[in-house]
Coordinates of C-alpha atoms and ligand atoms in Angstrom, one line a residue:
X278 CA 96.9 92.8 121.2
X279 CA 100.2 91.4 122.4
X280 CA 102.7 93.6 120.7
X281 CA 106.3 92.5 121.0
X282 CA 109.3 94.0 119.3
X283 CA 111.6 91.2 118.4
X284 CA 115.0 90.7 116.8
X285 CA 115.2 89.9 113.2
X286 CA 117.0 86.8 112.1
X287 CA 119.7 88.2 109.9
X288 CA 120.3 86.2 106.8
X289 CA 123.6 86.7 105.1
X290 CA 123.1 86.7 101.5
X291 CA 125.3 87.7 98.6
X292 CA 122.7 90.2 97.6
X293 CA 122.0 92.0 100.8
X294 CA 120.8 91.4 104.3
X295 CA 118.0 92.7 106.5
X296 CA 119.1 95.3 109.0
X297 CA 117.0 95.6 112.1
X298 CA 117.7 99.3 112.5
X299 CA 116.3 100.0 109.1
X300 CA 113.3 97.8 109.4
X301 CA 111.2 98.8 112.4
X302 CA 109.8 95.3 112.5
X303 CA 107.0 94.3 114.9
X304 CA 105.6 90.9 115.5
X305 CA 102.3 90.6 117.2
X306 CA 100.5 87.4 118.2
X307 CA 96.8 88.4 118.2
X308 CA 95.4 85.0 119.2
X309 CA 96.1 81.3 118.6
X310 CA 95.0 81.6 115.0
X311 CA 96.4 84.9 113.9
X312 CA 99.7 86.7 114.1
X313 CA 100.9 89.8 112.3
X314 CA 104.3 91.1 111.2
X315 CA 104.6 94.8 110.4
X316 CA 107.8 95.7 108.6
X317 CA 109.2 98.1 106.1
X318 CA 111.2 96.8 103.2
X319 CA 114.1 99.0 102.1
X320 CA 117.1 97.9 99.9
X321 CA 117.1 94.3 101.0
X322 CA 115.3 91.7 99.0
X323 CA 115.2 88.7 101.3
X324 CA 113.2 88.9 104.5
X325 CA 113.4 86.0 107.0
X326 CA 111.7 85.8 110.3
X327 CA 111.3 83.0 112.7
X328 CA 107.8 83.0 114.2
X329 CA 109.0 80.6 116.8
X330 CA 106.1 78.9 118.6
X331 CA 103.5 80.5 116.3
X332 CA 103.0 77.9 113.6
X333 CA 101.1 79.0 110.6
X334 CA 99.2 77.3 107.7
X335 CA 98.7 80.4 105.5
X336 CA 100.3 83.7 104.8
X337 CA 99.2 86.8 102.9
X338 CA 101.2 90.0 102.4
X339 CA 99.4 93.4 102.4
X340 CA 101.1 96.6 101.3
X341 CA 100.1 100.2 101.3
X342 CA 101.6 101.1 97.9
X343 CA 100.9 99.6 94.5
X344 CA 103.8 97.7 93.0
X345 CA 104.4 95.5 90.0
X346 CA 106.8 93.4 92.1
X347 CA 106.5 89.7 92.0
X348 CA 107.4 88.3 95.4
X349 CA 108.6 84.8 96.3
X350 CA 107.3 83.1 99.3
X351 CA 109.4 80.2 100.6
X352 CA 107.9 77.3 102.5
X353 CA 108.6 73.8 103.7
X354 CA 107.0 71.3 101.4
X355 CA 105.3 68.0 102.4
X356 CA 108.6 66.1 101.9
X357 CA 110.4 68.6 104.1
X358 CA 112.4 70.5 101.4
X359 CA 112.3 74.3 100.9
X360 CA 110.3 75.5 97.9
X361 CA 108.6 78.7 96.9
X362 CA 105.6 80.2 95.2
X363 CA 105.5 83.5 93.4
X364 CA 102.7 86.0 93.9
X365 CA 102.0 89.5 92.5
X366 CA 101.0 92.4 94.7
X367 CA 97.6 93.3 93.4
X368 CA 94.5 95.2 94.5
X369 CA 93.1 94.0 97.8
X370 CA 89.6 93.0 96.8
X371 CA 88.8 91.8 100.2
X372 CA 89.1 95.0 102.3
X373 CA 89.2 98.2 100.3
X374 CA 90.8 99.7 97.3
X375 CA 93.5 101.6 99.1
X376 CA 95.5 98.5 100.0
X377 CA 97.2 95.9 97.9
X378 CA 98.1 92.3 98.7
X379 CA 99.5 89.0 97.5
X380 CA 97.2 86.0 97.1
X381 CA 96.5 83.9 100.2
X382 CA 99.2 81.2 100.2
X383 CA 97.8 78.1 102.0
X384 CA 100.3 75.5 103.1
X385 CA 99.5 71.8 103.7
X386 CA 102.3 71.6 106.2
X387 CA 102.6 73.8 109.3
X388 CA 105.3 76.5 108.9
X389 CA 107.3 78.6 111.4
X390 CA 109.8 80.5 109.2
X391 CA 108.6 83.5 107.2
X392 CA 110.9 83.8 104.3
X393 CA 110.0 86.2 101.5
X394 CA 112.0 87.5 98.6
X395 CA 110.4 90.9 97.9
X396 CA 112.2 91.5 94.6
X397 CA 112.0 95.1 93.7
X398 CA 109.3 96.0 96.2
X399 CA 110.0 98.7 98.7
X400 CA 107.7 100.1 101.4
X401 CA 105.6 99.1 104.4
X402 CA 104.2 95.5 104.5
X403 CA 101.8 93.7 106.8
X404 CA 102.5 89.9 106.8
X405 CA 99.4 88.1 108.0
X406 CA 100.0 84.6 109.4
X407 CA 97.1 82.3 110.0
X408 CA 96.9 79.0 111.7
X409 CA 94.2 76.5 111.1
X410 CA 94.9 73.3 113.1
X411 CA 94.3 70.1 111.3
X412 CA 91.0 68.5 111.7
X413 CA 89.7 65.2 110.5
X414 CA 86.5 64.9 108.5
X415 CA 86.0 62.4 105.8
X416 CA 85.4 64.4 102.5
X417 CA 85.3 61.3 100.4
X418 CA 82.0 60.2 99.0
X419 CA 80.5 63.6 99.7
X420 CA 80.3 64.3 96.0
X421 CA 77.3 62.6 94.5
X422 CA 75.7 62.6 91.1
X423 CA 72.9 64.9 91.9
X424 CA 70.0 62.7 90.7
X425 CA 67.3 65.0 91.8
X426 CA 67.7 68.7 90.7
X427 CA 64.7 69.7 92.8
X428 CA 66.8 69.1 96.0
X429 CA 69.5 71.2 97.4
X430 CA 72.8 69.6 96.5
X431 CA 74.6 67.8 99.4
X432 CA 77.3 69.9 101.1
X433 CA 79.7 69.9 104.0
X434 CA 78.1 72.0 106.7
X435 CA 79.9 74.9 108.5
X436 CA 79.8 73.1 111.8
X437 CA 81.8 70.3 110.2
X438 CA 84.5 72.2 108.4
X439 CA 84.8 75.0 111.0
X440 CA 85.6 72.5 113.9
X441 CA 88.2 73.8 116.3
X442 CA 88.2 77.4 114.8
X443 CA 86.7 80.5 116.6
X444 CA 82.9 80.8 116.1
X445 CA 81.4 83.3 113.7
X446 CA 79.8 86.4 115.2
X447 CA 76.1 87.4 115.2
X448 CA 73.9 89.0 114.0
X449 CA 72.8 87.8 110.6
X450 CA 70.8 89.8 108.1
X451 CA 68.4 88.1 105.6
X452 CA 68.2 89.5 102.1
X453 CA 66.0 88.8 99.1
X454 CA 68.2 87.1 96.6
X455 CA 68.0 88.4 93.1
X456 CA 71.6 88.0 91.9
X457 CA 73.8 84.9 92.1
X458 CA 77.4 86.2 92.1
X459 CA 80.2 83.8 91.0
X460 CA 83.8 84.2 92.4
X461 CA 87.1 82.4 92.3
X462 CA 89.3 82.3 95.4
X463 CA 92.3 83.4 93.3
X464 CA 94.3 80.8 95.3
X465 CA 96.6 78.1 94.1
X466 CA 95.3 75.4 91.6
X467 CA 97.7 72.9 93.3
X468 CA 95.9 72.8 96.6
X469 CA 94.5 69.3 97.3
X470 CA 93.6 69.7 100.9
X471 CA 90.4 71.6 100.4
X472 CA 89.3 71.4 104.0
X473 CA 92.6 73.2 105.0
X474 CA 92.0 75.8 102.3
X475 CA 88.5 76.7 103.3
X476 CA 89.6 76.9 107.0
X477 CA 92.3 79.3 106.1
X478 CA 90.0 81.5 104.0
X479 CA 87.6 81.6 107.0
X480 CA 90.5 82.8 109.2
X481 CA 91.5 85.4 106.7
X482 CA 87.9 86.8 106.5
X483 CA 87.2 86.6 110.3
X484 CA 90.5 87.3 111.9
X485 CA 92.4 89.6 109.5
X486 CA 89.5 91.3 107.7
X487 CA 87.5 91.4 110.9
X488 CA 84.3 90.1 109.3
X489 CA 81.7 88.2 111.2
X490 CA 82.0 85.0 109.2
X491 CA 83.4 83.8 105.9
X492 CA 82.3 86.1 103.1
X493 CA 80.6 83.7 100.7
X494 CA 77.3 81.7 101.0
X495 CA 78.9 78.7 99.3
X496 CA 82.3 77.4 98.2
X497 CA 83.0 74.7 95.7
X498 CA 86.3 72.7 95.7
X499 CA 87.9 71.5 92.4
X500 CA 86.6 68.0 93.1
X501 CA 83.0 69.2 93.2
X502 CA 82.6 69.2 97.0
X503 CA 80.3 72.0 98.1
X504 CA 80.9 73.7 101.4
X505 CA 78.3 75.8 103.2
X506 CA 79.7 79.2 103.8
X507 CA 78.1 81.8 106.1
X508 CA 76.4 80.3 109.1
X509 CA 72.9 81.7 109.2
X510 CA 73.0 81.5 113.1
X511 CA 69.3 80.8 113.1
X512 CA 68.3 83.8 111.0
X513 CA 67.0 81.8 108.0
X514 CA 68.3 79.7 105.2
X515 CA 72.0 79.8 104.4
X516 CA 71.3 80.9 100.8
X517 CA 69.3 83.9 101.9
X518 CA 71.9 85.4 104.3
X519 CA 73.7 88.7 103.4
X520 CA 77.3 88.0 102.8
X521 CA 80.5 90.0 102.2
X522 CA 81.8 89.4 98.7
X523 CA 80.4 91.9 96.2
X524 CA 82.2 95.3 96.2
X525 CA 80.3 96.4 99.4
X526 CA 77.0 96.0 97.4
X527 CA 76.0 92.7 99.0
X528 CA 72.3 93.4 99.3
X529 CA 70.2 91.0 97.2
X530 CA 73.2 88.8 96.3
X531 CA 74.3 85.3 97.1
X532 CA 78.0 84.6 96.7
X533 CA 79.4 81.3 95.3
X534 CA 83.2 80.9 95.3
X535 CA 85.0 78.4 93.2
X536 CA 88.3 77.5 94.9
X537 CA 91.3 78.1 92.6
X538 CA 92.5 80.7 90.1
X539 CA 90.6 80.7 86.8
X540 CA 92.3 83.5 84.9
X541 CA 93.9 81.1 82.4
X542 CA 92.8 77.7 83.6
X543 CA 89.2 76.5 83.4
X544 CA 87.7 75.0 86.6
X545 CA 87.5 71.3 86.9
X546 CA 84.4 69.8 85.3
X547 CA 83.3 68.4 88.7
X548 CA 83.3 72.0 90.2
X549 CA 81.3 73.2 87.2
X550 CA 78.9 70.3 87.6
X551 CA 78.3 71.2 91.3
X552 CA 78.0 74.9 90.4
X553 CA 75.3 74.2 87.8
X554 CA 73.2 72.1 90.2
X555 CA 73.6 74.7 93.0
X556 CA 72.5 77.5 90.7
X557 CA 69.7 75.4 89.3
X558 CA 68.4 74.7 92.8
X559 CA 68.4 78.4 93.7
X560 CA 66.9 79.5 90.4
X561 CA 64.1 77.1 91.0
X562 CA 63.7 78.0 94.6
X563 CA 63.5 81.7 94.1
X564 CA 61.9 81.6 90.6
X565 CA 64.8 83.5 89.1
X566 CA 65.4 83.8 85.3
X567 CA 68.9 82.6 84.6
X568 CA 69.2 85.1 81.7
X569 CA 67.3 87.9 83.3
X570 CA 68.5 91.2 84.7
X571 CA 67.3 92.9 87.9
X572 CA 68.0 96.4 89.1
X573 CA 70.6 96.3 91.8
X574 CA 69.7 98.7 94.6
X575 CA 73.2 99.9 95.5
X576 CA 74.8 102.3 94.9
X577 CA 73.7 103.6 91.5
X578 CA 70.8 101.2 90.7
X579 CA 72.2 99.7 87.5
X580 CA 70.7 96.7 85.9
X581 CA 72.7 93.6 86.8
X582 CA 72.5 90.0 85.4
X583 CA 70.7 87.6 87.8
X584 CA 73.7 85.3 87.4
X585 CA 76.9 87.5 87.2
X586 CA 80.6 87.6 88.0
X587 CA 82.2 89.6 90.8
X588 CA 83.7 91.8 88.0
X589 CA 80.2 93.0 87.1
X590 CA 80.1 94.9 90.4
X591 CA 83.5 96.6 90.5
X592 CA 87.0 96.5 89.1
X593 CA 88.4 93.1 89.8
X594 CA 89.6 90.1 87.7
X595 CA 87.3 87.8 89.7
X596 CA 86.1 85.2 88.8
X597 CA 88.9 84.9 86.3
X598 CA 88.8 85.3 82.5
X599 CA 88.4 81.5 81.8
X600 CA 85.5 81.1 84.2
X601 CA 83.8 84.3 83.1
X602 CA 84.0 83.2 79.5
X603 CA 81.9 80.1 80.1
X604 CA 79.3 81.9 82.4
X605 CA 76.7 82.0 79.7
X606 CA 77.0 78.3 79.1
X607 CA 76.7 77.7 82.8
X608 CA 73.6 79.9 82.9
X609 CA 72.1 78.0 80.1
X610 CA 72.7 74.6 81.6
X611 CA 71.6 75.6 85.0
X612 CA 68.3 76.9 83.6
X613 CA 67.9 73.6 81.8
X614 CA 68.5 71.6 85.0
X615 CA 66.1 73.8 86.9
X616 CA 63.6 73.3 84.0
X617 CA 64.0 69.5 84.3
X618 CA 62.8 69.7 87.9
X619 CA 59.4 70.8 86.6
X620 CA 59.6 74.6 86.9
X621 CA 59.0 76.3 83.6
X622 CA 61.3 79.3 83.6
X623 CA 59.8 82.2 81.8
X624 CA 61.9 83.0 78.7
X625 CA 59.4 85.4 77.1
X626 CA 61.1 88.1 75.1
X627 CA 60.2 91.2 77.0
X628 CA 62.2 89.9 80.0
X629 CA 65.3 89.8 77.8
X630 CA 66.9 93.2 78.2
X631 CA 69.5 92.5 75.5
X632 CA 69.7 89.7 72.9
X633 CA 73.4 89.5 73.2
X634 CA 76.2 89.7 75.8
X635 CA 79.2 91.7 74.6
X636 CA 82.3 91.3 76.8
X637 CA 84.7 92.6 77.9
X638 CA 83.5 96.1 76.8
X639 CA 85.7 98.1 76.5
X640 CA 88.2 95.4 75.5
X641 CA 91.9 95.6 74.9
X642 CA 92.0 93.1 72.0
X643 CA 89.5 90.2 71.8
X644 CA 85.8 90.8 72.3
X645 CA 83.1 88.2 72.6
X646 CA 79.5 88.1 71.5
X647 CA 77.2 85.5 73.1
X648 CA 73.7 85.3 71.8
X649 CA 70.9 85.0 74.3
X650 CA 68.0 84.2 72.0
X651 CA 67.0 81.3 69.9
X652 CA 66.3 83.6 66.9
X653 CA 68.4 83.3 63.8
X654 CA 70.6 86.4 64.1
X655 CA 73.1 88.2 61.8
X656 CA 75.7 90.4 63.5
X657 CA 76.9 93.4 61.6
X658 CA 79.8 95.4 62.9
X659 CA 80.5 98.9 61.5
X660 CA 83.3 101.4 62.1
X661 CA 82.5 104.8 63.4
X662 CA 82.7 106.1 59.7
X663 CA 80.0 103.6 58.7
X664 CA 82.2 101.1 56.8
X665 CA 81.2 97.5 57.4
X666 CA 83.9 95.3 59.1
X667 CA 81.9 92.2 59.9
X668 CA 78.8 90.4 58.7
X669 CA 78.3 87.1 60.3
X670 CA 75.7 84.7 61.6
X671 CA 76.0 84.1 65.4
X672 CA 74.8 81.1 67.4
X673 CA 73.6 80.7 71.0
X674 CA 75.9 77.7 71.7
X675 CA 79.1 79.3 70.7
X676 CA 80.6 82.7 71.7
X677 CA 81.8 84.6 68.6
X678 CA 85.4 85.9 69.1
X679 CA 86.3 89.1 67.3
X680 CA 89.7 90.7 66.9
X681 CA 89.7 94.3 65.7
X682 CA 91.9 97.3 65.7
X683 CA 91.6 100.0 68.3
X684 CA 88.5 102.1 67.9
X685 CA 84.8 102.6 68.6
X686 CA 82.5 100.2 66.7
X687 CA 78.8 100.0 66.2
X688 CA 76.9 96.7 66.0
X689 CA 73.5 95.7 64.8
X690 CA 71.7 92.4 65.4
X691 CA 69.5 91.6 62.4
X692 CA 66.7 89.0 62.5
X693 CA 64.1 88.4 59.8
X694 CA 65.6 91.4 57.9
X695 CA 64.8 93.7 60.9
X696 CA 67.3 95.4 63.3
X697 CA 66.4 94.0 66.7
X698 CA 69.2 95.6 68.6
X699 CA 72.0 98.0 68.1
X700 CA 74.7 99.4 70.4
X701 CA 78.4 100.1 70.4
X702 CA 81.7 98.7 71.8
X703 CA 85.2 100.0 72.2
X704 CA 88.6 98.5 71.7
X705 CA 91.4 100.5 73.3
Ligands
LIG1005 ZN1 85.3 87.6 93.9

């Protein structure tokens, strides 16, 4: 590590300015793709540093302490003017729960000035700068209508998109896939250079996180382009390789990341289309039941949906509320596509652990019920004192949204005048 103590560029501002004696700033160029700034933010809001010869194409801020601060990251836009993006300091889902970070900000233009307004944040920060040199590959026409669902969908191979970046490290471990885990990258929805984005995610995972390769098995861009993720390095098929994406419980999982942030915005229909075909192909290949559950071996052996979100494994907002909300629909359609290939998926009742998905549970306000059976079902919701608050028919195609006061509720599913399932949920 080439650690150099450097002078801070002092920016005079009406608010305050950065004082080197207070800051204890270190800049370290680790290699051609990765540099680090360690600094401590005191009273000053605005931090500016000239990285000089080190150009960067993405930046992420890691902090030791939790903060509700929203920081502003300034950058030079395509047309050469200074603009900024805002980012919250949130749990670092990539590394461990004891650190916090901004989102990974990927820039389409090379940058050399680090300028961040830290708002009300105070404390130690690690500013990670990554540089993915531009590479030319033609992404156009890589997205096809997948006419044959029996085949693996076409995708951009790792050797293509990784060109000019350091190679991933061996070894690789094969795992028997039982769970298909859906993620979002939590990055910007305004990125249009998807090749640049995936190259920067790769650098974050391999250089900063120190992983052997990109964490996911597959990534899907908003225009539906699928990228191969982990390079199997000869250890087997890319979909059967153990990744790094699921709360340190990666065994028996395959990770698919949709590029973008889907907390409030739904993914592009083209990305959903590719996701469904990718899932369908894997369901069919490994004879997985789209609506089934399998015991996950680590760490406590809970049952886990065969198709699930990152949030089903640990506390994270991934893959975003909007994407999570349509997951049942995606499962249903993926199963239908897989079915159309000629494989009869087994939907016999004993395999269905529960007839309904209730999420989020506990909830803060809205709670959703999604029916997983073709039976005609009435949903009854009762308060803990036994009084009836809801009596309604529910349908497989449409999640039922319920708004209730805080409390613990009991529900019953009734079909042909018999209770087929009962359980409880909480609104807090
Ligand atoms: Zn995730």
